[in-house]
Amino acid sequence: MAKVVLRKVRKEFGSSVVVHDIDLTIPHQEFVVLVGPSGCGKSTTLRMIAGLEDISAGEIHIGDTLVNDMPPKDRNIAMVFQSYALYPYATVWENMAFGLRVRRYPQAEIRRRVEAAADILGIRDMLDRKPRQLSGGQRQRVAIGRAIVRDPEVFLFDEPLSNLDAKLRVQMRTEIKKIHQRVATTMIYVTHDQVEAMTLAQRIVVMNAGRIEQIGTPQDMYERPATRFVAGFIGSPAMNFVPCSISDGGAELGVRIGESLVLPVPAGRRDRYRAYSGRSMLLGIRPEHCFDAKTHQPAAGQAPFEIVAGVVEPLGIDTMVHFELAATPVCARVNSYAVSSEGERLAMVMDMNNMHLIDPQTDKVV
Amino acid sequence: MTATAASLPPLRRRRHTWIAKGYLFAMPLLVVLALAVLLPALYNVVIAFFDYNAMTQAWRFAGLKNFVKLWDSPYFWNSFVVTLIWVVGNITLQLAVGLAVALALNSIVRFRGAFTGIMMIPWISSFVVVAILFLWIYHPQLGVLNDLLLRLGAIERPVAWLASPELAQLSLILANTWKFFPLVMITLFAGLQDVSTEQLEAADVDGANPFQKFRMVTLPTIMPSISTAVLLSTIWAYNSFTLPIIMTAGGPLRATEILGLFIYKQAFDSFDFGAAAACSLVLFVQILVVIMLYLRVLDKR
Amino acid sequence: MARQRSKRARNRLRLALAYGFLTVAATVVVFPYLWMALTSFKPIEEFFTYPLQWLSENWTLGQYRAVLEDPRFLKSLWNSFVVSTTVTAVSLLLSIPAAYGLTRLRVRGGKGVLVMILSSQFFPPMIFFVPFYIILSQFQLLNTISGLVFAYLSVTLPVCTWMIATTFRNIPYELEEAARVDGCGDIRTILEVVLRMSLPGIITAGLFAFVLAWQEYIFALLYTTTTEAQTAPVILFFFLGQHQIDYGRLMAAAVLLSLPIIVPFMVMQRYFRQGHGEGGVKG
Ligand SMILES: Nc1ncnc2c1ncn2[C@@H]1O[C@H](COP(=O)(O)OP(=O)(O)O)[C@@H](O)[C@H]1O
Ligand SMILES: [Mg+2]
């Protein structure tokens, strides 16, 4: 059983701290994605789990073993690298068999495993080729195959898809998900692409500047971001942030934007937000939670407002419209027929049930 | 916090051993280099300030006497000038030939490997063999060069290529260029690989002729390679020894006595080890100046 | 259309010029060797005909027989071979671990040490003439193969280390890490990934060391005076110094001395060129 536990894991390069005392528990067989902007310490964290990087402080357990000082070869992990890291002088077969050969598996067993993995990945016909005779996607499959044959306790992926073109990336994403269902092993996957994280993960760990911002399911991340960073990072197009204040009108509570606009806070949230009344806050609202009033009847907790359309970007299924609220650029996802050109006046509805209120002093979602 | 404190010491130690391990791997090499390079070089510096008596084998501290001796020696100054001519002549010729061949190689595709291989032959040739080849080619009576020129009617009677003070230096430089141009060629060829096809095409679109394209696009790109090639051929020219000593031994009338030969003669003909060591320091300083200039040029970019 | 055709014509002209020039240059490069080979098969009488007789009418192997029956020359060839292989082996044995330690273990100042090692190449060889003489005589190494090997290491070690370090540096770290994850320890990672990947560079460095030792002449001349340790270049020079220079025998000997480096070079020149182009000399 290979759960992976990180306790107060820290990494320093010289005097700069790159990973700040991270705590993370990954249950057996879970697919966890570490996501965050580049340079936030994802790879470093992964490499510490792999044993490729010493840890400066803290503890890492794989299964029930403390692995702090255990070299990578003894950790029973497999890793897929961004650059694939295939041995260029060896054939696909040799690349995949290498880890087994090193561990002195019997020849028949090696053959069985390599062929089984090749079948899973559909690279059976390429076993005799050298890596340079393969396309990017095929190389990536070989790299994954090299990991699969080992049947390790933990799979580590470091941005395995980022060298592929967009179409292939989507395709391989699905395949990796399938592989997880098939081999059912703990997988830790690093990416800077939040779409990849959302689609692959059972649980997402959002990292920023060497710290964990939030851990949760993709749905949690989307619906209940804990910090301004997560709110802005997860979801595409990104959430809008508009400066506002909470105006306390007794029973009613409103989000005041600029001089004139006041949007009522839904009943369920009033108690939570009341403490912030009078302070300057940030309203967080996703583009898909602003509708045009023409095609959408306001329901409970939805507030009408009016805008002057700025840039209009038709996407086919719907249309992005950009506008300003209190001099802050905002965008909304509206029905394709709602607006056609810049300068149009447009009646909108904001779904306040999906609003987020952020305290700019702590950057926490309240 | 306790975890931090507990795990720091062993990790610190580990980090340290990694650094030490790198140098541990290099240790045998560094020891041998210290013995085979550093020690002799330092020894040379020491000897330069001593007087050696070949009869009694006694060393006596001499201060700057050896350097003064050089300063006063017309033969030293002769060698100094001969070396300058030798260096400049070699650089110029090697650069011209090396660049021309590199450009030609760069513009062909078929047989490129074969041609490059052939062009490299002189570079791996033994100095002694090269000297013998050219002694034989330059031979006044039996040499094929005179034979060819006579047949072509370019000369009327055989020329003493190595025996006349006027021609000996030139003949030597030609032979040395034959031996060394491949080094320049391969360096420049590597540089030419960085020339952007897009820039060349842009120049084409702008209507530039081949010469303009070379000057505006190719030349700036390969400038670093050119300065590297110049540096290398300068150092090699300053350090020449084998070819001249076999082919002319400095003659005729010391017309080809470059500093390398002068040093050799001081040491092993006159057994004046002190003067020889002092002179090799002077040579070394000249090379250092060239390297400094090179680094200056690189820095400017 | 017309412009395009004229452009193609210009290109064809350029290609023709390039090939023409290269053919001429290749001829000039090869000619001395060709002439040497032609001479070595000529009977001595034909040397003195006038104008020169380029192609012999009576091919002979007499010169080669004479050279190969000369025990001094044979001994010197053997010495050259022993010196060159020893220098090659020792150079690789010392410079591979050093290059590994200084590049792959991410040591502080590794690059600086490498540059310092390489820059010792800028010392004029004359600096070593006297000190080596004194050091070697002190250790009773004059006239010995070991003495020569020691002297040659001063040249081969820095260059080999630099060449190998350059190829080591080009190996992605991820490859080494993949091997570790695959289950390799330190030694196995070095053998199966680092050395395997840099084989071309190591071959180049070895070839360089061999060629250098094979053709070296100055140190051999200065530090060996008996046939016990004299190498072939010295003996060749000795042939040259005789009163009546036997050019035929000299040419045959020169051919014999050249073959062992030109033939392997032609076979492996691709590696060699790469090594030089990719940092062997370029840095
Ligand atoms: N070997 C190293 N030495 C110094 N700093 C490093 C080293 N490796 C990574 N870093 C720094 O650590 C930070 C995190 O890097 P990394 O974990 O690779 O980020 P990412 O989240 O993009 O994978 C970066 O700022 C990077 O510059
Ligand atoms: Mg990364």
mmCIF file of N, CA, C and O in Angstrom, chain A residues 47 50 52 72-73 77-79 81-89 95 98-99 101-104 146 150, chain C residues 106 172-186 188-189 191-198:
data_model
loop_
_atom_site.group_PDB
_atom_site.id
_atom_site.type_symbol
_atom_site.label_atom_id
_atom_site.label_comp_id
_atom_site.label_asym_id
_atom_site.label_seq_id
_atom_site.Cartn_x
_atom_site.Cartn_y
_atom_site.Cartn_z
ATOM 1 N N ARG A 47 10.535 16.007 -7.265
ATOM 2 C CA ARG A 47 11.871 15.430 -7.297
ATOM 3 C C ARG A 47 12.335 15.031 -5.896
ATOM 4 O O ARG A 47 13.139 14.112 -5.742
ATOM 5 N N ALA A 50 10.849 11.769 -5.426
ATOM 6 C CA ALA A 50 11.582 10.763 -6.204
ATOM 7 C C ALA A 50 12.941 10.456 -5.596
ATOM 8 O O ALA A 50 13.528 9.421 -5.872
ATOM 9 N N LEU A 52 15.473 12.564 -6.105
ATOM 10 C CA LEU A 52 16.455 13.175 -6.994
ATOM 11 C C LEU A 52 16.993 14.462 -6.393
ATOM 12 O O LEU A 52 17.954 15.027 -6.874
ATOM 13 N N PRO A 72 16.962 7.021 -5.034
ATOM 14 C CA PRO A 72 15.792 6.800 -5.895
ATOM 15 C C PRO A 72 15.609 5.328 -6.258
ATOM 16 O O PRO A 72 14.492 4.848 -6.328
ATOM 17 N N LYS A 73 16.719 4.633 -6.464
ATOM 18 C CA LYS A 73 16.585 3.278 -6.980
ATOM 19 C C LYS A 73 15.884 2.351 -5.990
ATOM 20 O O LYS A 73 15.339 1.339 -6.374
ATOM 21 N N ILE A 77 9.647 3.715 -7.240
ATOM 22 C CA ILE A 77 8.848 4.731 -7.912
ATOM 23 C C ILE A 77 9.220 4.696 -9.386
ATOM 24 O O ILE A 77 10.256 4.158 -9.750
ATOM 25 N N ALA A 78 8.357 5.272 -10.207
ATOM 26 C CA ALA A 78 8.732 5.463 -11.603
ATOM 27 C C ALA A 78 8.389 6.895 -11.950
ATOM 28 O O ALA A 78 7.498 7.480 -11.355
ATOM 29 N N MET A 79 9.160 7.446 -12.887
ATOM 30 C CA MET A 79 8.948 8.864 -13.177
ATOM 31 C C MET A 79 8.944 9.090 -14.681
ATOM 32 O O MET A 79 9.726 8.501 -15.410
ATOM 33 N N PHE A 81 9.454 12.068 -17.376
ATOM 34 C CA PHE A 81 10.022 13.411 -17.404
ATOM 35 C C PHE A 81 9.447 14.234 -18.540
ATOM 36 O O PHE A 81 8.989 13.701 -19.548
ATOM 37 N N GLN A 82 9.546 15.543 -18.375
ATOM 38 C CA GLN A 82 9.049 16.461 -19.400
ATOM 39 C C GLN A 82 9.730 16.225 -20.742
ATOM 40 O O GLN A 82 9.112 16.229 -21.780
ATOM 41 N N SER A 83 11.047 16.000 -20.696
ATOM 42 C CA SER A 83 11.793 15.809 -21.946
ATOM 43 C C SER A 83 11.827 14.341 -22.346
ATOM 44 O O SER A 83 12.619 13.959 -23.181
ATOM 45 N N TYR A 84 11.019 13.526 -21.713
ATOM 46 C CA TYR A 84 10.925 12.078 -21.945
ATOM 47 C C TYR A 84 12.125 11.335 -21.391
ATOM 48 O O TYR A 84 11.985 10.253 -20.855
ATOM 49 N N ALA A 85 13.353 11.928 -21.538
ATOM 50 C CA ALA A 85 14.549 11.302 -20.995
ATOM 51 C C ALA A 85 14.678 9.839 -21.407
ATOM 52 O O ALA A 85 14.962 8.973 -20.602
ATOM 53 N N LEU A 86 14.481 9.583 -22.712
ATOM 54 C CA LEU A 86 14.719 8.222 -23.208
ATOM 55 C C LEU A 86 16.204 8.074 -23.512
ATOM 56 O O LEU A 86 16.869 9.045 -23.848
ATOM 57 N N TYR A 87 16.695 6.841 -23.387
ATOM 58 C CA TYR A 87 18.103 6.613 -23.730
ATOM 59 C C TYR A 87 18.213 6.585 -25.251
ATOM 60 O O TYR A 87 17.689 5.667 -25.891
ATOM 61 N N PRO A 88 18.908 7.572 -25.820
ATOM 62 C CA PRO A 88 18.850 7.727 -27.274
ATOM 63 C C PRO A 88 19.529 6.585 -28.036
ATOM 64 O O PRO A 88 19.213 6.331 -29.179
ATOM 65 N N TYR A 89 20.463 5.908 -27.375
ATOM 66 C CA TYR A 89 21.209 4.863 -28.083
ATOM 67 C C TYR A 89 20.487 3.523 -28.025
ATOM 68 O O TYR A 89 20.912 2.560 -28.621
ATOM 69 N N ASN A 95 14.720 0.492 -23.924
ATOM 70 C CA ASN A 95 14.362 1.575 -23.019
ATOM 71 C C ASN A 95 13.381 1.100 -21.963
ATOM 72 O O ASN A 95 13.529 1.395 -20.781
ATOM 73 N N PHE A 98 14.920 -1.595 -19.529
ATOM 74 C CA PHE A 98 16.119 -1.250 -18.757
ATOM 75 C C PHE A 98 15.912 -1.366 -17.245
ATOM 76 O O PHE A 98 16.683 -2.018 -16.542
ATOM 77 N N GLY A 99 14.820 -0.761 -16.766
ATOM 78 C CA GLY A 99 14.574 -0.765 -15.326
ATOM 79 C C GLY A 99 14.404 -2.171 -14.764
ATOM 80 O O GLY A 99 14.775 -2.449 -13.624
ATOM 81 N N ARG A 101 15.758 -4.907 -16.232
ATOM 82 C CA ARG A 101 17.055 -5.568 -16.388
ATOM 83 C C ARG A 101 17.955 -5.215 -15.204
ATOM 84 O O ARG A 101 18.607 -6.083 -14.626
ATOM 85 N N VAL A 102 17.938 -3.919 -14.849
ATOM 86 C CA VAL A 102 18.749 -3.479 -13.723
ATOM 87 C C VAL A 102 18.348 -4.227 -12.457
ATOM 88 O O VAL A 102 19.191 -4.579 -11.638
ATOM 89 N N ARG A 103 17.073 -4.490 -12.338
ATOM 90 C CA ARG A 103 16.595 -5.185 -11.137
ATOM 91 C C ARG A 103 16.631 -6.688 -11.286
ATOM 92 O O ARG A 103 16.041 -7.412 -10.485
ATOM 93 N N ARG A 104 17.270 -7.173 -12.335
ATOM 94 C CA ARG A 104 17.501 -8.611 -12.536
ATOM 95 C C ARG A 104 16.212 -9.421 -12.584
ATOM 96 O O ARG A 104 16.105 -10.488 -11.973
ATOM 97 N N ARG A 146 7.892 2.850 -20.015
ATOM 98 C CA ARG A 146 9.029 2.536 -19.166
ATOM 99 C C ARG A 146 8.619 2.570 -17.697
ATOM 100 O O ARG A 146 9.126 1.812 -16.878
ATOM 101 N N ARG A 150 7.480 -1.224 -14.801
ATOM 102 C CA ARG A 150 8.092 -1.416 -13.494
ATOM 103 C C ARG A 150 7.056 -1.775 -12.433
ATOM 104 O O ARG A 150 7.404 -2.279 -11.370
ATOM 105 N N ARG C 106 28.041 18.793 -10.094
ATOM 106 C CA ARG C 106 27.659 20.173 -9.766
ATOM 107 C C ARG C 106 28.508 20.745 -8.638
ATOM 108 O O ARG C 106 27.991 21.245 -7.647
ATOM 109 N N PRO C 172 21.761 15.536 -20.946
ATOM 110 C CA PRO C 172 20.730 16.093 -20.070
ATOM 111 C C PRO C 172 20.739 15.403 -18.709
ATOM 112 O O PRO C 172 20.872 14.178 -18.639
ATOM 113 N N TYR C 173 20.581 16.179 -17.668
ATOM 114 C CA TYR C 173 20.552 15.600 -16.330
ATOM 115 C C TYR C 173 19.383 14.635 -16.186
ATOM 116 O O TYR C 173 19.454 13.656 -15.455
ATOM 117 N N GLU C 174 18.292 14.953 -16.898
ATOM 118 C CA GLU C 174 17.102 14.121 -16.756
ATOM 119 C C GLU C 174 17.385 12.673 -17.124
ATOM 120 O O GLU C 174 16.777 11.756 -16.592
ATOM 121 N N LEU C 175 18.339 12.482 -18.059
ATOM 122 C CA LEU C 175 18.651 11.127 -18.483
ATOM 123 C C LEU C 175 19.289 10.343 -17.345
ATOM 124 O O LEU C 175 18.985 9.180 -17.101
ATOM 125 N N GLU C 176 20.191 11.041 -16.651
ATOM 126 C CA GLU C 176 20.845 10.410 -15.510
ATOM 127 C C GLU C 176 19.810 10.119 -14.424
ATOM 128 O O GLU C 176 19.824 9.070 -13.787
ATOM 129 N N GLU C 177 18.885 11.069 -14.248
ATOM 130 C CA GLU C 177 17.867 10.903 -13.221
ATOM 131 C C GLU C 177 16.930 9.757 -13.573
ATOM 132 O O GLU C 177 16.531 8.981 -12.702
ATOM 133 N N ALA C 178 16.619 9.656 -14.865
ATOM 134 C CA ALA C 178 15.756 8.554 -15.296
ATOM 135 C C ALA C 178 16.424 7.229 -14.945
ATOM 136 O O ALA C 178 15.766 6.298 -14.479
ATOM 137 N N ALA C 179 17.731 7.152 -15.145
ATOM 138 C CA ALA C 179 18.445 5.919 -14.833
ATOM 139 C C ALA C 179 18.382 5.629 -13.342
ATOM 140 O O ALA C 179 18.196 4.478 -12.925
ATOM 141 N N ARG C 180 18.510 6.656 -12.537
ATOM 142 C CA ARG C 180 18.445 6.444 -11.084
ATOM 143 C C ARG C 180 17.067 5.936 -10.675
ATOM 144 O O ARG C 180 16.937 5.031 -9.857
ATOM 145 N N VAL C 181 16.040 6.559 -11.258
ATOM 146 C CA VAL C 181 14.684 6.110 -10.947
ATOM 147 C C VAL C 181 14.493 4.676 -11.448
ATOM 148 O O VAL C 181 13.840 3.859 -10.823
ATOM 149 N N ASP C 182 15.104 4.375 -12.593
ATOM 150 C CA ASP C 182 15.008 3.024 -13.147
ATOM 151 C C ASP C 182 15.727 2.001 -12.283
ATOM 152 O O ASP C 182 15.627 0.804 -12.541
ATOM 153 N N GLY C 183 16.509 2.476 -11.332
ATOM 154 C CA GLY C 183 17.112 1.530 -10.403
ATOM 155 C C GLY C 183 18.621 1.452 -10.450
ATOM 156 O O GLY C 183 19.211 0.515 -9.914
ATOM 157 N N CYS C 184 19.277 2.401 -11.091
ATOM 158 C CA CYS C 184 20.728 2.353 -11.159
ATOM 159 C C CYS C 184 21.346 3.086 -9.967
ATOM 160 O O CYS C 184 20.871 4.133 -9.558
ATOM 161 N N GLY C 185 22.425 2.526 -9.457
ATOM 162 C CA GLY C 185 23.215 3.234 -8.454
ATOM 163 C C GLY C 185 24.199 4.155 -9.148
ATOM 164 O O GLY C 185 24.149 4.328 -10.367
ATOM 165 N N ASP C 186 25.093 4.754 -8.371
ATOM 166 C CA ASP C 186 26.057 5.714 -8.930
ATOM 167 C C ASP C 186 26.846 5.119 -10.090
ATOM 168 O O ASP C 186 26.869 5.658 -11.192
ATOM 169 N N ARG C 188 26.543 2.393 -11.906
ATOM 170 C CA ARG C 188 25.803 1.936 -13.067
ATOM 171 C C ARG C 188 25.304 3.119 -13.894
ATOM 172 O O ARG C 188 25.294 3.083 -15.123
ATOM 173 N N THR C 189 24.873 4.189 -13.218
ATOM 174 C CA THR C 189 24.431 5.379 -13.949
ATOM 175 C C THR C 189 25.575 5.942 -14.775
ATOM 176 O O THR C 189 25.411 6.306 -15.940
ATOM 177 N N LEU C 191 28.262 4.328 -15.873
ATOM 178 C CA LEU C 191 28.650 3.436 -16.958
ATOM 179 C C LEU C 191 27.598 3.402 -18.056
ATOM 180 O O LEU C 191 27.915 3.541 -19.235
ATOM 181 N N GLU C 192 26.343 3.213 -17.667
ATOM 182 C CA GLU C 192 25.325 2.922 -18.676
ATOM 183 C C GLU C 192 24.748 4.169 -19.318
ATOM 184 O O GLU C 192 24.179 4.084 -20.392
ATOM 185 N N VAL C 193 24.825 5.284 -18.649
ATOM 186 C CA VAL C 193 24.253 6.480 -19.258
ATOM 187 C C VAL C 193 25.336 7.471 -19.652
ATOM 188 O O VAL C 193 25.507 7.800 -20.818
ATOM 189 N N VAL C 194 26.123 7.917 -18.690
ATOM 190 C CA VAL C 194 27.060 9.003 -18.978
ATOM 191 C C VAL C 194 28.126 8.561 -19.977
ATOM 192 O O VAL C 194 28.334 9.200 -21.010
ATOM 193 N N LEU C 195 28.784 7.453 -19.698
ATOM 194 C CA LEU C 195 29.845 7.010 -20.605
ATOM 195 C C LEU C 195 29.273 6.573 -21.945
ATOM 196 O O LEU C 195 29.812 6.896 -22.994
ATOM 197 N N ARG C 196 28.170 5.866 -21.878
ATOM 198 C CA ARG C 196 27.558 5.397 -23.115
ATOM 199 C C ARG C 196 27.185 6.570 -24.020
ATOM 200 O O ARG C 196 27.406 6.551 -25.228
ATOM 201 N N MET C 197 26.627 7.613 -23.404
ATOM 202 C CA MET C 197 26.207 8.772 -24.175
ATOM 203 C C MET C 197 27.377 9.540 -24.758
ATOM 204 O O MET C 197 27.261 10.186 -25.781
ATOM 205 N N SER C 198 28.501 9.512 -24.048
ATOM 206 C CA SER C 198 29.596 10.382 -24.489
ATOM 207 C C SER C 198 30.685 9.596 -25.216
ATOM 208 O O SER C 198 31.784 10.100 -25.392
#
